[in-house]
Short mmCIF file of C-alpha atoms in Angstrom, two decimals:
data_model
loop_
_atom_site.label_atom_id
_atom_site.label_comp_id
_atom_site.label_asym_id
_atom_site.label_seq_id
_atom_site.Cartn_x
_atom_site.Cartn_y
_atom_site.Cartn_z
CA UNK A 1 129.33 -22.18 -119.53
CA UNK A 2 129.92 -23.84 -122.86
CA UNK A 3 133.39 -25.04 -123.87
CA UNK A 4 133.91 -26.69 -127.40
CA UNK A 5 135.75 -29.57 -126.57
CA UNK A 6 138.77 -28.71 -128.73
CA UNK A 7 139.28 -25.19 -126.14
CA UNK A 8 142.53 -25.50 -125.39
CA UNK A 9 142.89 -26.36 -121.68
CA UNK A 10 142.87 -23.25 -119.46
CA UNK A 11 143.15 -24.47 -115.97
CA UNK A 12 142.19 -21.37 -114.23
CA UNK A 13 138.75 -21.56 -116.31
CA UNK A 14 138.35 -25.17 -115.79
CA UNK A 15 139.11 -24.29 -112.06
CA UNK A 16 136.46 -21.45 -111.16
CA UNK A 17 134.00 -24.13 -113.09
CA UNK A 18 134.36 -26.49 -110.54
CA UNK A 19 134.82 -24.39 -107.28
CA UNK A 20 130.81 -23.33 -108.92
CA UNK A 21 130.18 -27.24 -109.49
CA UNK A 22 131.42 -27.98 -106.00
CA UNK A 23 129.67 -25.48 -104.45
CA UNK A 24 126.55 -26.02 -105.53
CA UNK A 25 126.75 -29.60 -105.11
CA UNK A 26 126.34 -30.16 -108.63
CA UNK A 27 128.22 -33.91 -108.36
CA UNK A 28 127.45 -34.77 -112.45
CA UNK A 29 128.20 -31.48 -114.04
CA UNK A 30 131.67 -32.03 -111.90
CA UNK A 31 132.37 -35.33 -112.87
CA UNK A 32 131.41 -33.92 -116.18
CA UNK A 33 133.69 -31.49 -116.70
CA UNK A 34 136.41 -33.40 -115.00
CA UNK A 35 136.20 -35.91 -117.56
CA UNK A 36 136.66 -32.79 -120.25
CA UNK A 37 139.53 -31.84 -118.73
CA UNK A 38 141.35 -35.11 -118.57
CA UNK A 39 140.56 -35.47 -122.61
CA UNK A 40 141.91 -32.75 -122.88
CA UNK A 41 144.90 -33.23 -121.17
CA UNK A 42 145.29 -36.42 -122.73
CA UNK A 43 144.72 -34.78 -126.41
CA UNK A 44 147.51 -32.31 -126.00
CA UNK A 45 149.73 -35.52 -125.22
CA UNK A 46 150.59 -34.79 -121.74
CA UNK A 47 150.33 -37.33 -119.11
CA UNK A 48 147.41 -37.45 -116.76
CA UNK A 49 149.99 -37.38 -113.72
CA UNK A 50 149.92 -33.66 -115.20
CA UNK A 51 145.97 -32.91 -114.05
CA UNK A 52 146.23 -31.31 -110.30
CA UNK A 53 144.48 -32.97 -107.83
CA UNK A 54 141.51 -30.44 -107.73
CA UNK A 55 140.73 -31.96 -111.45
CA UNK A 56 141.23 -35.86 -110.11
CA UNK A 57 138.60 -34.69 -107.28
CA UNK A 58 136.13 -33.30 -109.35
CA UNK A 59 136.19 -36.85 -111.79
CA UNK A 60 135.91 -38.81 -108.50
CA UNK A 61 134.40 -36.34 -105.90
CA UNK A 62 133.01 -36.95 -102.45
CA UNK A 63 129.65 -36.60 -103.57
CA UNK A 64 126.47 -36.88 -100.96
CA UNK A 65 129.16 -37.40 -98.91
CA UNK A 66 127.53 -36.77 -95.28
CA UNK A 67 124.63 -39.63 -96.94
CA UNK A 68 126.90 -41.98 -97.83
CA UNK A 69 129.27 -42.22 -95.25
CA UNK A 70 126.34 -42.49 -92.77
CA UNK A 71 124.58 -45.09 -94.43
CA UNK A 72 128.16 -47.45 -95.10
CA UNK A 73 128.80 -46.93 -91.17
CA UNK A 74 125.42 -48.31 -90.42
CA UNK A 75 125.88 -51.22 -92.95
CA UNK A 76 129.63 -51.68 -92.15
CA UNK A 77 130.69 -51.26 -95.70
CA UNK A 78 133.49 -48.95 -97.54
CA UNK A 79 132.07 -45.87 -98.54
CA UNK A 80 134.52 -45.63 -101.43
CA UNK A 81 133.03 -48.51 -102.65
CA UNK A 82 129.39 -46.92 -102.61
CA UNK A 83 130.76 -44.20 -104.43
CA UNK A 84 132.25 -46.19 -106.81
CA UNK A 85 128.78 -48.26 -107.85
CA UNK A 86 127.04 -44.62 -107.55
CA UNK A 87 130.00 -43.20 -110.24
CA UNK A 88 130.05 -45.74 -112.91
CA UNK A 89 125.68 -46.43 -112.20
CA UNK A 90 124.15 -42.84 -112.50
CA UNK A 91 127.37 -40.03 -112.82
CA UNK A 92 125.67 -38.95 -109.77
CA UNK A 93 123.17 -37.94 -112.30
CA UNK A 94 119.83 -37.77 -109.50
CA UNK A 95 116.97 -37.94 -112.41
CA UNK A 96 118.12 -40.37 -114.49
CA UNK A 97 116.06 -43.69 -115.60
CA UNK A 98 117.78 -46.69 -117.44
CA UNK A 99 116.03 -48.60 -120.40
CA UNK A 100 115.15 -51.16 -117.46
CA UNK A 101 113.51 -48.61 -115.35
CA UNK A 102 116.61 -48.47 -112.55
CA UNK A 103 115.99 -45.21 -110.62
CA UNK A 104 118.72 -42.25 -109.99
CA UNK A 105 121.80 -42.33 -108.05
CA UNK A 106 122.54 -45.94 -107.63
CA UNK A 107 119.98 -47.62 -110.06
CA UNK A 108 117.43 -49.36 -108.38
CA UNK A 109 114.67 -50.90 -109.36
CA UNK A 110 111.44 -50.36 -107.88
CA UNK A 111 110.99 -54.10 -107.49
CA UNK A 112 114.34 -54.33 -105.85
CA UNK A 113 113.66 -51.04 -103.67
CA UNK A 114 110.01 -52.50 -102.58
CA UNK A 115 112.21 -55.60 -101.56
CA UNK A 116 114.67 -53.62 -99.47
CA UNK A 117 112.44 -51.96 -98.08
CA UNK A 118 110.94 -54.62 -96.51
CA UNK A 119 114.19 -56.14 -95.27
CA UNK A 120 114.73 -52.67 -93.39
CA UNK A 121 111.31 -52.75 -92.02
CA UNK A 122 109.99 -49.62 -93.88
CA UNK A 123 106.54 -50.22 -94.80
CA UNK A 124 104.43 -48.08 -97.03
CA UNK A 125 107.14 -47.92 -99.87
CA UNK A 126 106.74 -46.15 -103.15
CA UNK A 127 108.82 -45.81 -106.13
CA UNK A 128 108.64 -42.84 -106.57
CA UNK A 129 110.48 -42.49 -103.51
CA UNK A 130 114.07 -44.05 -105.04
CA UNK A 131 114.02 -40.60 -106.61
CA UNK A 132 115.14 -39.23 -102.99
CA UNK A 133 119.16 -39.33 -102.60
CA UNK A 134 118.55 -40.05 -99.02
CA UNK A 135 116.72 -42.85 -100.04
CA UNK A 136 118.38 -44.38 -102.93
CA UNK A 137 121.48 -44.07 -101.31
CA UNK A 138 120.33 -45.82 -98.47
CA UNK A 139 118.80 -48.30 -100.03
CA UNK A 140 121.89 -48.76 -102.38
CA UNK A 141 123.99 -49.29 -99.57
CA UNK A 142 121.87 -52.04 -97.59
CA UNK A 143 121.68 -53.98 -100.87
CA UNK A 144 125.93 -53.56 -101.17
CA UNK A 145 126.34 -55.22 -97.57
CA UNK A 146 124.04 -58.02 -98.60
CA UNK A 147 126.04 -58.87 -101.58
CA UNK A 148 128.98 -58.70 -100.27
CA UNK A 149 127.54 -60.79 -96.99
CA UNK A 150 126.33 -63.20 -99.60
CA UNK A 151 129.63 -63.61 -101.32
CA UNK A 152 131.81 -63.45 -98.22
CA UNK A 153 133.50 -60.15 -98.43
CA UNK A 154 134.59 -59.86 -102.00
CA UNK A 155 134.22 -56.76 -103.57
CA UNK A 156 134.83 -58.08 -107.08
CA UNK A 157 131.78 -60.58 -106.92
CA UNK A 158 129.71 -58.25 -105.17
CA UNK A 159 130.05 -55.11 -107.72
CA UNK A 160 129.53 -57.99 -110.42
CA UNK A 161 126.74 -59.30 -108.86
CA UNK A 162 124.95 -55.56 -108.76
CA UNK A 163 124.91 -55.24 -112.16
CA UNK A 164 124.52 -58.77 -113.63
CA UNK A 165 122.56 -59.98 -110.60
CA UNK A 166 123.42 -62.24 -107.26
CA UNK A 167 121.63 -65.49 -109.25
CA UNK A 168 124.40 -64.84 -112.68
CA UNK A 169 126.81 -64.46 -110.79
CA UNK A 170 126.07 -67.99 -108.19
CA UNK A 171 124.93 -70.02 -111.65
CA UNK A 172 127.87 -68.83 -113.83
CA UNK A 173 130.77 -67.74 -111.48
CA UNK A 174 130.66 -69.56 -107.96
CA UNK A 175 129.06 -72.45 -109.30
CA UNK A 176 129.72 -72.85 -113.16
CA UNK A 177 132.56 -75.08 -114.74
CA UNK A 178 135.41 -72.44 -113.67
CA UNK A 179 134.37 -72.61 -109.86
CA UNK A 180 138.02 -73.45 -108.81
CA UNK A 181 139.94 -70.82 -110.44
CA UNK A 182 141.08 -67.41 -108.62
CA UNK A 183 137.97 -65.02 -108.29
CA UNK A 184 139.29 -62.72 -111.21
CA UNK A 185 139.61 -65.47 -113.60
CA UNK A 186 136.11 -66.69 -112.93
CA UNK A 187 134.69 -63.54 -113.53
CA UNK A 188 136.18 -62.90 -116.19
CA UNK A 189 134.12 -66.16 -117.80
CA UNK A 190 130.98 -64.23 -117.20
CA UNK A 191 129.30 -64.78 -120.31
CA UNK A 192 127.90 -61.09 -119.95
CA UNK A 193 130.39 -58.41 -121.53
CA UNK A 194 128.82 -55.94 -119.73
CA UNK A 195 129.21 -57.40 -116.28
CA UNK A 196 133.24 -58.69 -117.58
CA UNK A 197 133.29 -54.94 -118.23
CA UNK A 198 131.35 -53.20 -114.84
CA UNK A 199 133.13 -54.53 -112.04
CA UNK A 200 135.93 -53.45 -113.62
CA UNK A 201 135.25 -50.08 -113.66
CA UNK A 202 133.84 -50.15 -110.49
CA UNK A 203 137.18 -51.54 -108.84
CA UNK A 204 139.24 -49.08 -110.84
CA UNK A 205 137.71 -46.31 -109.78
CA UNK A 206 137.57 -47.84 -106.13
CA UNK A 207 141.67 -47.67 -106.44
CA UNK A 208 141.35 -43.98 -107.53
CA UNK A 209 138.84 -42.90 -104.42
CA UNK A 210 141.24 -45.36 -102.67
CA UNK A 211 144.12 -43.00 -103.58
CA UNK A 212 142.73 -39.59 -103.49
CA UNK A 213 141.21 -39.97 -100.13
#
């Protein structure tokens, strides 16, 4: 179904869209048209306290949901907070291959993923096998409790530290000239915008998963 994004919003459209989406597991078309919705809402100058909570689910849904939780049990990690990497990384987009060759759901490179897999004990490992959500996901998730092992709990660090990288974040943020300041004040000295700018995402929409579920 094509919608122009100037349609004016018709909620029982929008809705039958994503009872399909949902139904067929289709996690980035949801998120997809969630996000059209909220613009939407937003451009006929309503507040977003105005989208029902069908429409806040389908921009932050439970997606791979029996994977994930399983996988953050095992690890002993929040499996909002996989979600949240796996939202902002892919869109739950399962094909998709960054600039830096990062693989699918939650980006991983096959360097990293050969690495993992030898923490785990799996031998025989392939890239081509990060293209599996069972896979990537669990993968994803190992490599989220060793961050967050590595930097003693914190979230913030952590999600930094996944997409500018465990060394950045040591050099520049535990161990650079802003060491003693409160975590978020260190981080935000990262001299890498796009980091300053990921774990903030991440952590927002770790409040909204927070909230809706």
């Amino acid at each position: 179904v094509k919608m122009k994004d100037q349609y004016q919003a018709n909620l029982s459209l929008y809705k039958a869209i994503i009872d399909l989406c949902s139904k067929h597991n289709d996690y980035n078309q949801l998120v997809s048209y969630g996000e059209r919705l909220s613009r939407q809402i937003s451009e006929a100058d309503k507040p977003l306290t105005d989208m029902p909570k069908w429409g806040w689910q389908a921009l932050y849904p439970l997606a791979y949901e029996a994977q994930v939780k399983k996988n953050a049990t095992k690890f002993g990690i929040d499996y909002k907070w996989v979600l949240s990497i796996m939202r902002e990384e892919s869109h739950f987009k399962e094909d998709i291959l960054s600039r830096s060759n990062a693989m699918s759901l939650m980006q991983i490179l096959p360097s990293t993923g050969k690495w993992i897999a030898g923490k785990l004990g799996e031998k025989g490992f392939k890239k081509d096998m990060l293209w599996k959500p069972e896979v990537n996901i669990r993968y994803g998730s190992w490599y989220l409790k060793y961050l967050s092992d590595l930097f003693n709990g914190d979230m913030f660090l952590a999600s930094a530290s996944y997409n500018g990288g465990q060394g950045n974040i040591q050099r520049k943020v535990e161990a650079g000239p802003y060491a003693k300041k409160p975590v978020l004040d260190r981080l935000d000295k990262v001299p890498m915008q796009e980091t300053r700018d990921y774990y903030k995402k991440v952590m927002g929409t770790h409040w909204v998963y927070t909230r809706l579920y």
